Structure formats: C-alpha cells, structure tokens
Tab-separated table of N, CA and C in Angstrom:
chain	number	residue	atom	x	y	z
A	1	MET	N	-13.767	43.975	-22.285
A	1	MET	CA	-15.300	44.431	-22.175
A	1	MET	C	-15.297	45.299	-20.733
A	2	ARG	N	-16.532	46.475	-21.094
A	2	ARG	CA	-16.511	47.151	-20.338
A	2	ARG	C	-17.488	46.406	-18.904
A	3	SER	N	-17.436	47.002	-18.243
A	3	SER	CA	-18.468	46.588	-16.959
A	3	SER	C	-19.861	46.913	-17.139
A	4	GLU	N	-20.964	46.528	-16.661
A	4	GLU	CA	-22.205	46.933	-16.717
A	4	GLU	C	-22.440	48.342	-16.045
A	5	GLN	N	-21.738	48.898	-15.346
A	5	GLN	CA	-21.558	50.110	-14.374
A	5	GLN	C	-21.062	50.964	-15.155
A	6	GLU	N	-20.145	50.414	-15.930
A	6	GLU	CA	-19.045	51.871	-16.755
A	6	GLU	C	-20.110	51.958	-18.018
A	7	ILE	N	-21.150	51.329	-18.681
A	7	ILE	CA	-21.807	51.260	-19.848
A	7	ILE	C	-22.998	52.142	-19.255
A	8	CYS	N	-23.550	51.626	-18.047
A	8	CYS	CA	-24.966	52.371	-17.974
A	8	CYS	C	-24.466	54.120	-17.687
A	9	GLY	N	-23.476	54.186	-16.837
A	9	GLY	CA	-22.822	55.678	-16.814
A	9	GLY	C	-22.346	56.165	-17.985
A	10	ALA	N	-21.907	55.361	-18.798
A	10	ALA	CA	-21.873	55.942	-20.263
A	10	ALA	C	-23.251	56.264	-21.015
A	11	ILE	N	-23.914	55.704	-20.921
A	11	ILE	CA	-25.596	55.824	-21.320
A	11	ILE	C	-26.079	57.119	-21.063
A	12	GLU	N	-25.788	56.931	-19.551
A	12	GLU	CA	-26.596	58.539	-18.969
A	12	GLU	C	-25.933	59.696	-19.266
A	13	ARG	N	-24.533	59.854	-20.054
A	13	ARG	CA	-23.812	60.738	-19.752
A	13	ARG	C	-24.074	61.349	-21.530
A	14	GLN	N	-24.084	60.089	-22.254
A	14	GLN	CA	-24.036	60.395	-23.695
A	14	GLN	C	-25.420	60.170	-24.688
A	15	ALA	N	-26.420	59.206	-24.270
A	15	ALA	CA	-27.396	58.755	-25.050
A	15	ALA	C	-28.055	59.980	-25.825
A	16	ASP	N	-28.389	61.274	-25.007
A	16	ASP	CA	-28.758	62.484	-25.561
A	16	ASP	C	-28.229	62.570	-26.767
A	17	THR	N	-27.059	63.003	-26.746
A	17	THR	CA	-25.856	63.408	-27.882
A	17	THR	C	-25.939	62.448	-28.997
A	18	VAL	N	-25.978	60.584	-28.442
A	18	VAL	CA	-26.120	59.953	-29.475
A	18	VAL	C	-27.401	59.850	-30.485
A	19	ARG	N	-28.682	60.130	-29.965
A	19	ARG	CA	-29.760	59.959	-30.548
A	19	ARG	C	-29.892	61.088	-31.227
A	20	ARG	N	-29.493	62.390	-30.762
A	20	ARG	CA	-29.568	63.600	-31.580
A	20	ARG	C	-28.941	63.698	-32.632
A	21	LEU	N	-27.594	63.127	-32.759
A	21	LEU	CA	-27.067	62.891	-34.211
A	21	LEU	C	-27.578	61.593	-34.923
A	22	CYS	N	-27.924	60.549	-34.725
A	22	CYS	CA	-28.869	59.478	-35.229
A	22	CYS	C	-29.820	60.250	-35.969
A	23	LEU	N	-30.845	61.077	-35.378
A	23	LEU	CA	-32.316	61.474	-36.133
A	23	LEU	C	-31.905	62.888	-36.860
A	24	LEU	N	-30.804	63.484	-36.797
A	24	LEU	CA	-30.093	64.497	-37.142
A	24	LEU	C	-29.735	64.121	-38.474
A	25	HIS	N	-28.981	62.680	-38.863
A	25	HIS	CA	-28.960	62.242	-39.769
A	25	HIS	C	-29.330	61.086	-40.295
A	26	LEU	N	-30.233	59.984	-40.033
A	26	LEU	CA	-31.203	59.286	-40.325
A	26	LEU	C	-32.557	59.963	-40.851
A	27	ARG	N	-32.905	60.861	-40.109
A	27	ARG	CA	-34.702	61.531	-40.139
A	27	ARG	C	-35.468	60.024	-39.970
A	28	ASN	N	-35.029	59.320	-39.066
A	28	ASN	CA	-36.248	58.025	-38.872
A	28	ASN	C	-35.577	57.434	-37.831
A	29	GLU	N	-36.906	57.233	-36.913
A	29	GLU	CA	-36.417	56.554	-35.418
A	29	GLU	C	-36.343	55.448	-35.546
A	30	ALA	N	-36.638	54.473	-36.297
A	30	ALA	CA	-36.127	53.120	-35.935
A	30	ALA	C	-34.690	52.580	-36.738
A	31	ASP	N	-34.349	53.644	-37.725
A	31	ASP	CA	-33.001	53.738	-37.777
A	31	ASP	C	-31.866	54.037	-36.865
A	32	SER	N	-32.713	54.990	-35.818
A	32	SER	CA	-31.650	55.905	-35.458
A	32	SER	C	-31.498	54.857	-33.902
A	33	GLU	N	-32.397	53.923	-33.688
A	33	GLU	CA	-32.514	53.208	-32.829
A	33	GLU	C	-31.573	52.162	-33.058
A	34	ASP	N	-31.333	51.556	-34.096
A	34	ASP	CA	-30.563	50.343	-34.462
A	34	ASP	C	-29.229	50.994	-34.245
A	35	ILE	N	-28.818	52.092	-34.830
A	35	ILE	CA	-27.414	53.112	-34.615
A	35	ILE	C	-27.390	53.061	-33.190
A	36	PHE	N	-28.279	53.832	-32.440
A	36	PHE	CA	-27.745	53.815	-31.059
A	36	PHE	C	-27.378	52.652	-30.200
A	37	GLN	N	-27.898	51.474	-30.620
A	37	GLN	CA	-27.821	50.212	-29.911
A	37	GLN	C	-26.235	50.003	-30.194
A	38	ASN	N	-25.602	50.079	-31.786
A	38	ASN	CA	-25.033	49.632	-32.473
A	38	ASN	C	-23.957	50.546	-31.584
A	39	VAL	N	-23.936	51.830	-31.807
A	39	VAL	CA	-22.795	52.425	-31.211
A	39	VAL	C	-22.717	52.144	-29.541
A	40	PHE	N	-23.422	52.141	-28.707
A	40	PHE	CA	-23.031	51.511	-27.636
A	40	PHE	C	-22.822	50.325	-27.152
A	41	LEU	N	-22.709	49.205	-28.144
A	41	LEU	CA	-22.523	47.745	-28.121
A	41	LEU	C	-20.681	48.197	-28.463
A	42	LYS	N	-20.334	48.769	-29.249
A	42	LYS	CA	-19.286	49.576	-29.701
A	42	LYS	C	-17.997	49.688	-28.304
A	43	TYR	N	-19.105	50.570	-27.788
A	43	TYR	CA	-18.441	51.054	-26.404
A	43	TYR	C	-18.486	50.080	-25.297
A	44	ALA	N	-19.511	48.968	-25.565
A	44	ALA	CA	-19.011	47.861	-24.410
A	44	ALA	C	-18.136	47.306	-24.820
A	45	LEU	N	-17.642	46.550	-26.178
A	45	LEU	CA	-16.683	46.156	-26.353
A	45	LEU	C	-15.417	46.471	-26.922
A	46	ARG	N	-15.313	47.604	-25.989
A	46	ARG	CA	-14.062	48.583	-26.429
A	46	ARG	C	-13.122	48.399	-25.175
A	47	ASP	N	-11.915	48.259	-25.228
A	47	ASP	CA	-11.428	47.867	-24.053
A	47	ASP	C	-10.243	49.029	-23.563
A	48	ALA	N	-9.806	50.303	-24.759
A	48	ALA	CA	-8.946	50.976	-24.653
A	48	ALA	C	-9.608	52.132	-23.501
A	49	PRO	N	-9.022	52.551	-22.644
A	49	PRO	CA	-9.577	53.717	-21.618
A	49	PRO	C	-9.291	55.098	-22.906
A	50	PHE	N	-10.474	56.220	-22.083
A	50	PHE	CA	-10.409	57.419	-22.756
A	50	PHE	C	-9.213	58.144	-21.913
A	51	GLU	N	-9.179	59.094	-22.496
A	51	GLU	CA	-7.795	59.925	-21.793
A	51	GLU	C	-8.414	61.145	-20.991
A	52	SER	N	-9.575	61.444	-21.474
A	52	SER	CA	-10.589	62.498	-20.837
A	52	SER	C	-11.624	62.389	-20.841
A	53	PRO	N	-12.807	62.590	-20.198
A	53	PRO	CA	-14.281	62.693	-20.415
A	53	PRO	C	-14.696	63.640	-21.459
A	54	GLU	N	-13.863	64.230	-22.196
A	54	GLU	CA	-13.766	65.391	-23.483
A	54	GLU	C	-13.559	64.225	-24.489
A	55	HIS	N	-12.691	63.438	-24.571
A	55	HIS	CA	-12.037	62.142	-25.576
A	55	HIS	C	-13.391	61.188	-26.019
A	56	GLU	N	-13.986	60.568	-24.549
A	56	GLU	CA	-15.139	59.636	-24.582
A	56	GLU	C	-16.045	60.570	-25.359
A	57	ARG	N	-16.579	62.019	-25.417
A	57	ARG	CA	-17.481	62.369	-26.011
A	57	ARG	C	-17.115	62.509	-27.525
A	58	VAL	N	-15.914	62.750	-27.851
A	58	VAL	CA	-15.497	62.836	-29.198
A	58	VAL	C	-15.539	61.416	-29.711
A	59	TRP	N	-15.026	60.837	-29.488
A	59	TRP	CA	-15.220	59.150	-29.792
A	59	TRP	C	-16.547	58.856	-29.965
A	60	PHE	N	-17.735	59.513	-29.142
A	60	PHE	CA	-18.976	59.070	-29.074
A	60	PHE	C	-19.500	59.555	-30.684
A	61	ILE	N	-19.490	60.897	-30.539
A	61	ILE	CA	-19.709	61.303	-31.796
A	61	ILE	C	-19.120	61.176	-33.048
A	62	ARG	N	-17.894	60.992	-32.959
A	62	ARG	CA	-17.442	60.290	-34.528
A	62	ARG	C	-17.603	59.021	-34.815
A	63	VAL	N	-17.928	57.918	-33.917
A	63	VAL	CA	-18.527	56.490	-34.292
A	63	VAL	C	-20.060	56.761	-34.259
A	64	THR	N	-20.918	57.743	-33.946
A	64	THR	CA	-21.880	57.694	-34.435
A	64	THR	C	-22.229	58.151	-36.066
A	65	ILE	N	-21.488	59.119	-35.986
A	65	ILE	CA	-21.640	59.753	-37.235
A	65	ILE	C	-21.173	59.118	-38.322
A	66	ASN	N	-19.953	58.183	-38.246
A	66	ASN	CA	-19.642	56.977	-38.967
A	66	ASN	C	-20.721	56.022	-39.328
A	67	ALA	N	-21.274	55.322	-38.371
A	67	ALA	CA	-22.371	54.348	-38.352
A	67	ALA	C	-23.519	54.994	-39.068
A	68	CYS	N	-23.999	56.245	-39.008
A	68	CYS	CA	-25.196	56.733	-39.838
A	68	CYS	C	-24.527	57.021	-41.278
A	69	ARG	N	-23.401	57.535	-41.377
A	69	ARG	CA	-23.521	57.083	-42.923
A	69	ARG	C	-22.848	55.888	-43.565
A	70	ASP	N	-22.292	55.190	-42.554
A	70	ASP	CA	-22.557	53.581	-43.126
A	70	ASP	C	-24.164	52.922	-43.584
A	71	LEU	N	-24.603	53.259	-42.520
A	71	LEU	CA	-26.312	52.886	-43.258
A	71	LEU	C	-26.755	53.827	-44.017
A	72	LEU	N	-26.472	54.962	-44.110
A	72	LEU	CA	-26.964	55.482	-45.601
A	72	LEU	C	-26.431	55.222	-46.950
A	73	ARG	N	-25.322	54.505	-46.648
A	73	ARG	CA	-24.262	54.422	-47.922
A	73	ARG	C	-25.050	52.584	-48.060
A	74	SER	N	-25.461	52.106	-47.314
A	74	SER	CA	-25.843	50.783	-47.493
A	74	SER	C	-26.703	49.914	-47.992
A	75	PHE	N	-26.710	48.746	-48.808
A	75	PHE	CA	-27.156	48.495	-50.232
A	75	PHE	C	-29.011	48.608	-49.633
A	76	PHE	N	-29.359	47.954	-48.179
A	76	PHE	CA	-30.583	47.842	-47.757
A	76	PHE	C	-31.080	49.496	-48.170
A	77	HIS	N	-30.913	50.103	-47.205
A	77	HIS	CA	-30.792	51.724	-47.484
A	77	HIS	C	-31.214	52.319	-48.551
A	78	SER	N	-30.531	52.310	-49.429
A	78	SER	CA	-30.519	52.604	-50.728
A	78	SER	C	-31.930	51.734	-51.836
A	79	ARG	N	-32.382	50.527	-51.060
A	79	ARG	CA	-33.546	50.130	-51.706
A	79	ARG	C	-34.684	50.286	-50.810
A	80	THR	N	-35.079	50.915	-49.968
A	80	THR	CA	-36.111	51.136	-49.356
A	80	THR	C	-36.934	52.758	-49.214
A	81	LEU	N	-38.140	52.682	-49.235
A	81	LEU	CA	-38.514	53.677	-49.107
A	81	LEU	C	-39.978	53.801	-47.843
A	82	PRO	N	-40.332	54.621	-47.388
A	82	PRO	CA	-41.213	54.513	-46.023
A	82	PRO	C	-42.555	53.621	-46.614
A	83	LEU	N	-43.615	53.332	-45.829
A	83	LEU	CA	-44.337	52.746	-45.769
A	83	LEU	C	-45.293	53.777	-46.754
A	84	GLU	N	-45.775	54.701	-46.296
A	84	GLU	CA	-46.700	55.596	-46.534
A	84	GLU	C	-46.040	55.753	-48.271
A	85	ALA	N	-45.132	56.039	-48.584
A	85	ALA	CA	-44.926	56.253	-49.926
A	85	ALA	C	-45.260	54.999	-50.750
A	86	ALA	N	-45.778	53.866	-50.621
A	86	ALA	CA	-45.896	52.565	-50.928
A	86	ALA	C	-47.458	53.037	-51.923
A	87	GLY	N	-48.009	53.963	-51.288
A	87	GLY	CA	-49.545	54.323	-52.213
A	87	GLY	C	-49.084	55.153	-53.420
A	88	GLU	N	-48.198	55.641	-53.492
A	88	GLU	CA	-47.684	56.184	-54.807
A	88	GLU	C	-46.831	55.362	-56.025
A	89	LEU	N	-46.698	54.055	-55.136
A	89	LEU	CA	-46.347	53.355	-56.350
A	89	LEU	C	-47.136	52.655	-57.330
A	90	PRO	N	-47.171	52.611	-58.553
A	90	PRO	CA	-48.161	51.878	-59.271
A	90	PRO	C	-48.998	50.746	-58.802
A	91	ASP	N	-50.150	50.629	-59.051
A	91	ASP	CA	-51.356	49.925	-58.575
A	91	ASP	C	-50.688	48.028	-58.569
A	92	PRO	N	-50.933	47.477	-57.646
A	92	PRO	CA	-50.292	46.180	-57.502
A	92	PRO	C	-50.992	45.612	-58.422
A	93	ALA	N	-50.568	44.693	-58.966
A	93	ALA	CA	-51.153	43.352	-60.120
A	93	ALA	C	-52.472	43.104	-59.897
A	94	THR	N	-52.318	42.550	-58.233
A	94	THR	CA	-53.425	41.346	-57.993
A	94	THR	C	-54.501	42.269	-56.957
A	95	PRO	N	-55.911	41.281	-56.770
A	95	PRO	CA	-56.430	42.407	-55.884
A	95	PRO	C	-56.032	41.554	-54.984
A	96	ALA	N	-55.293	40.540	-54.510
A	96	ALA	CA	-54.836	40.146	-52.967
A	96	ALA	C	-53.681	40.915	-52.796
A	97	ASP	N	-52.829	41.675	-53.683
A	97	ASP	CA	-51.693	42.571	-53.076
A	97	ASP	C	-52.484	43.986	-53.076
A	98	ARG	N	-53.731	43.895	-53.611
A	98	ARG	CA	-54.180	45.708	-52.700
A	98	ARG	C	-54.748	45.463	-51.610
A	99	GLU	N	-55.166	44.108	-51.215
A	99	GLU	CA	-55.827	43.660	-49.825
A	99	GLU	C	-54.866	43.515	-49.096
A	100	LEU	N	-53.305	43.225	-49.544
A	100	LEU	CA	-52.567	43.197	-48.436
A	100	LEU	C	-52.296	44.587	-47.775
A	101	LEU	N	-51.576	45.750	-48.630
A	101	LEU	CA	-51.320	46.852	-48.692
A	101	LEU	C	-51.811	47.375	-48.214
A	102	ALA	N	-53.984	47.087	-48.297
A	102	ALA	CA	-54.553	48.048	-47.565
A	102	ALA	C	-54.724	47.726	-45.776
A	103	ALA	N	-54.721	46.668	-45.888
A	103	ALA	CA	-54.521	45.713	-44.594
A	103	ALA	C	-53.321	46.267	-43.503
A	104	VAL	N	-52.335	46.452	-44.268
A	104	VAL	CA	-50.626	47.053	-43.949
A	104	VAL	C	-50.954	48.393	-43.450
A	105	LEU	N	-51.641	48.977	-44.438
A	105	LEU	CA	-51.657	50.889	-43.796
A	105	LEU	C	-52.994	50.770	-42.807
A	106	ALA	N	-53.676	49.899	-42.562
A	106	ALA	CA	-54.635	50.043	-41.573
A	106	ALA	C	-53.638	49.795	-40.233
A	107	LEU	N	-52.860	49.092	-39.992
A	107	LEU	CA	-52.417	48.548	-38.833
A	107	LEU	C	-52.200	49.944	-38.033
A	108	PRO	N	-52.660	50.037	-36.921
A	108	PRO	CA	-52.073	50.950	-35.838
A	108	PRO	C	-50.297	51.330	-35.964
A	109	GLU	N	-50.126	52.548	-35.949
A	109	GLU	CA	-48.578	52.976	-36.145
A	109	GLU	C	-47.476	51.896	-35.676
A	110	ARG	N	-47.260	51.562	-34.469
A	110	ARG	CA	-46.868	51.079	-33.721
A	110	ARG	C	-46.468	49.211	-34.101
A	111	GLN	N	-47.653	48.857	-34.859
A	111	GLN	CA	-47.365	47.526	-35.622
A	111	GLN	C	-46.801	47.704	-37.443
A	112	ARG	N	-46.962	48.950	-38.146
A	112	ARG	CA	-46.842	49.487	-39.248
A	112	ARG	C	-45.099	49.384	-38.988
A	113	ARG	N	-45.016	49.798	-38.094
A	113	ARG	CA	-43.659	49.993	-38.520
A	113	ARG	C	-42.340	48.955	-38.148
A	114	VAL	N	-42.865	47.890	-38.195
A	114	VAL	CA	-41.705	46.967	-38.514
A	114	VAL	C	-42.363	45.567	-39.512
A	115	VAL	N	-43.489	46.431	-39.872
A	115	VAL	CA	-43.668	45.608	-41.448
A	115	VAL	C	-43.121	45.813	-42.744
A	116	TYR	N	-42.573	44.899	-43.395
A	116	TYR	CA	-41.854	44.724	-44.268
A	116	TYR	C	-42.674	43.950	-45.634
A	117	LEU	N	-42.787	45.015	-46.758
A	117	LEU	CA	-43.703	44.508	-47.975
A	117	LEU	C	-42.572	43.862	-48.918
A	118	HIS	N	-42.200	42.892	-49.677
A	118	HIS	CA	-41.696	42.418	-50.862
A	118	HIS	C	-42.040	42.570	-51.805
A	119	ASP	N	-41.649	42.963	-53.080
A	119	ASP	CA	-42.136	42.877	-54.137
A	119	ASP	C	-40.870	42.156	-55.251
A	120	TYR	N	-41.591	40.821	-55.594
A	120	TYR	CA	-40.645	40.154	-55.924
A	120	TYR	C	-40.735	40.017	-57.555
A	121	ARG	N	-41.723	40.943	-58.349
A	121	ARG	CA	-41.657	41.069	-59.759
A	121	ARG	C	-40.501	41.697	-60.561
A	122	ASP	N	-40.537	41.542	-61.670
A	122	ASP	CA	-39.388	42.122	-62.326
A	122	ASP	C	-40.254	43.552	-62.663
A	123	THR	N	-39.698	44.556	-61.240
A	123	THR	CA	-40.310	45.944	-62.110
A	123	THR	C	-39.242	46.709	-61.650
A	124	PRO	N	-39.323	48.086	-62.229
A	124	PRO	CA	-38.469	49.133	-61.776
A	124	PRO	C	-38.418	49.990	-60.415
A	125	ARG	N	-39.254	49.241	-59.582
A	125	ARG	CA	-39.946	49.813	-58.470
A	125	ARG	C	-38.658	49.207	-57.226
A	126	PRO	N	-38.755	50.022	-56.009
A	126	PRO	CA	-37.765	49.513	-54.694
A	126	PRO	C	-38.418	48.095	-54.729
A	127	ARG	N	-37.399	47.202	-54.040
A	127	ARG	CA	-37.959	45.631	-53.864
A	127	ARG	C	-38.411	45.617	-52.304
A	128	SER	N	-38.130	46.605	-51.525
A	128	SER	CA	-38.882	46.450	-50.188
A	128	SER	C	-39.338	47.723	-49.846
A	129	VAL	N	-40.327	47.949	-48.900
A	129	VAL	CA	-40.684	48.753	-48.260
A	129	VAL	C	-40.597	48.785	-46.667
A	130	HIS	N	-40.206	49.900	-46.110
A	130	HIS	CA	-39.786	49.919	-45.119
A	130	HIS	C	-40.457	51.050	-43.854
A	131	CYS	N	-41.075	50.513	-42.928
A	131	CYS	CA	-41.868	51.474	-42.418
A	131	CYS	C	-41.349	52.399	-41.790
A	132	SER	N	-41.204	53.856	-41.383
A	132	SER	CA	-40.488	54.460	-40.542
A	132	SER	C	-41.464	55.441	-39.915
A	133	ALA	N	-42.542	54.669	-39.108
A	133	ALA	CA	-43.778	55.709	-38.090
A	133	ALA	C	-42.726	55.921	-37.258
A	134	ARG	N	-43.101	57.048	-36.565
A	134	ARG	CA	-42.489	57.774	-35.448
A	134	ARG	C	-43.200	57.110	-34.482
A	135	ARG	N	-42.351	57.208	-33.082
A	135	ARG	CA	-43.339	56.566	-31.647
A	135	ARG	C	-41.981	57.094	-30.807
A	136	PRO	N	-42.504	57.351	-29.675
A	136	PRO	CA	-41.824	57.862	-28.495
A	136	PRO	C	-40.180	57.069	-28.481
A	137	ALA	N	-38.940	57.954	-27.924
A	137	ALA	CA	-37.901	57.428	-27.869
A	137	ALA	C	-37.904	56.318	-26.398
A	138	PRO	N	-37.304	55.043	-26.277
A	138	PRO	CA	-37.362	54.234	-25.383
A	138	PRO	C	-36.462	55.087	-24.331
A	139	SER	N	-36.961	54.556	-23.107
A	139	SER	CA	-36.047	55.244	-21.637
A	139	SER	C	-34.223	54.447	-22.216
A	140	THR	N	-33.827	55.717	-21.498
A	140	THR	CA	-32.142	55.020	-21.890
A	140	THR	C	-31.567	54.726	-20.444
A	141	ARG	N	-32.657	54.358	-19.532
A	141	ARG	CA	-32.052	54.073	-18.114
A	141	ARG	C	-31.773	52.578	-17.894
A	142	CYS	N	-30.844	52.446	-17.032
A	142	CYS	CA	-30.233	51.004	-17.311
A	142	CYS	C	-30.543	50.514	-16.188
A	143	SER	N	-30.978	48.881	-16.242
A	143	SER	CA	-31.492	48.000	-15.165
A	143	SER	C	-30.008	47.414	-14.676
A	144	ALA	N	-29.663	47.401	-13.466
A	144	ALA	CA	-28.330	47.048	-13.324
A	144	ALA	C	-28.542	45.594	-12.531
A	145	GLY	N	-29.498	45.263	-11.948
A	145	GLY	CA	-29.851	44.255	-11.531
A	145	GLY	C	-30.375	43.279	-12.152
A	146	ARG	N	-30.841	43.495	-13.724
A	146	ARG	CA	-31.497	42.765	-14.473
A	146	ARG	C	-31.256	40.926	-14.898
A	147	ALA	N	-32.259	40.152	-14.654
A	147	ALA	CA	-31.659	39.100	-14.822
A	147	ALA	C	-32.410	38.468	-16.402
A	148	ASP	N	-32.007	39.307	-17.421
A	148	ASP	CA	-32.218	38.799	-18.805
A	148	ASP	C	-31.607	37.118	-19.635
A	149	GLY	N	-30.981	36.932	-19.091
A	149	GLY	CA	-30.276	36.079	-19.392
A	149	GLY	C	-28.953	35.975	-20.046
C-alpha cells in the first residue's frame, strides 16, 4: 500500500486527467466522482512501482477508461435514467406517487442528486431513477494531517 504522501502527489498530478476522462465517457458528475475515487483507491492499493512518470500517466488513463466502461456495462447503469426524465414516464397510478415525484423534483439540485425512486410494480419502465444533477467538482487537495479515523 502506498503512503499518503505518494497518493496526494498522484492526485495532484493525475486528478485533472482522470476527472476529464470520466466526464467524457460517463457524461454524469455523480458517476464520475465514483470512478475518480475508485481509480485512486486502486492506485493506493497497488504496490508495484512505475517505470517512469509516463508509465504512471498511461496506467491512470487505462484504469480510468476500463472503470468507466465497466460502469456503463453494469446492470445498475443499464436500468437507470436521469431524474428529470421521470416526468416523461407514464403518470404514476396513485396520488401519493404523484405527490412524491413532485416533492422530489421540487428539492434543490444538491439534494435531488442523491435521491433514488424505486418503482416495484410490474411495468415495462425502468426500476429506478438516478438523479444526475450537476454540481461543482470537489477540491482535489489532500489533507496530509487529517484525523478522520
């Protein structure tokens, strides 16, 4: 496992490349953040040294692209759609469902982003709705002296 200093250095060097590749492939900020974290976790757990800085850069590119492709092929991703598209689905059967959808759509974007609606009826529509509201990317600065636990 790599040291915190090595991980912070890699984040400073490669964060922009990884984030751009994620957004290019996924077109979704929330999924991009997940892949970003997974890529740097793989880096942290990788013990083998790199031959050169270019080898490290190419490794990050390949791992990022593979992680994005894996997500796009995943069962979860193929069965979701943006929350905004929920309005285009057939009208929910009950007034309670309509009220719930209206309440979720009325939430601020930052809160809508984490909401999942599940439809358990036997209908040909998707089983869940994944919110993909955009928000600014988080800072990539490392906190070397953090005491998070």
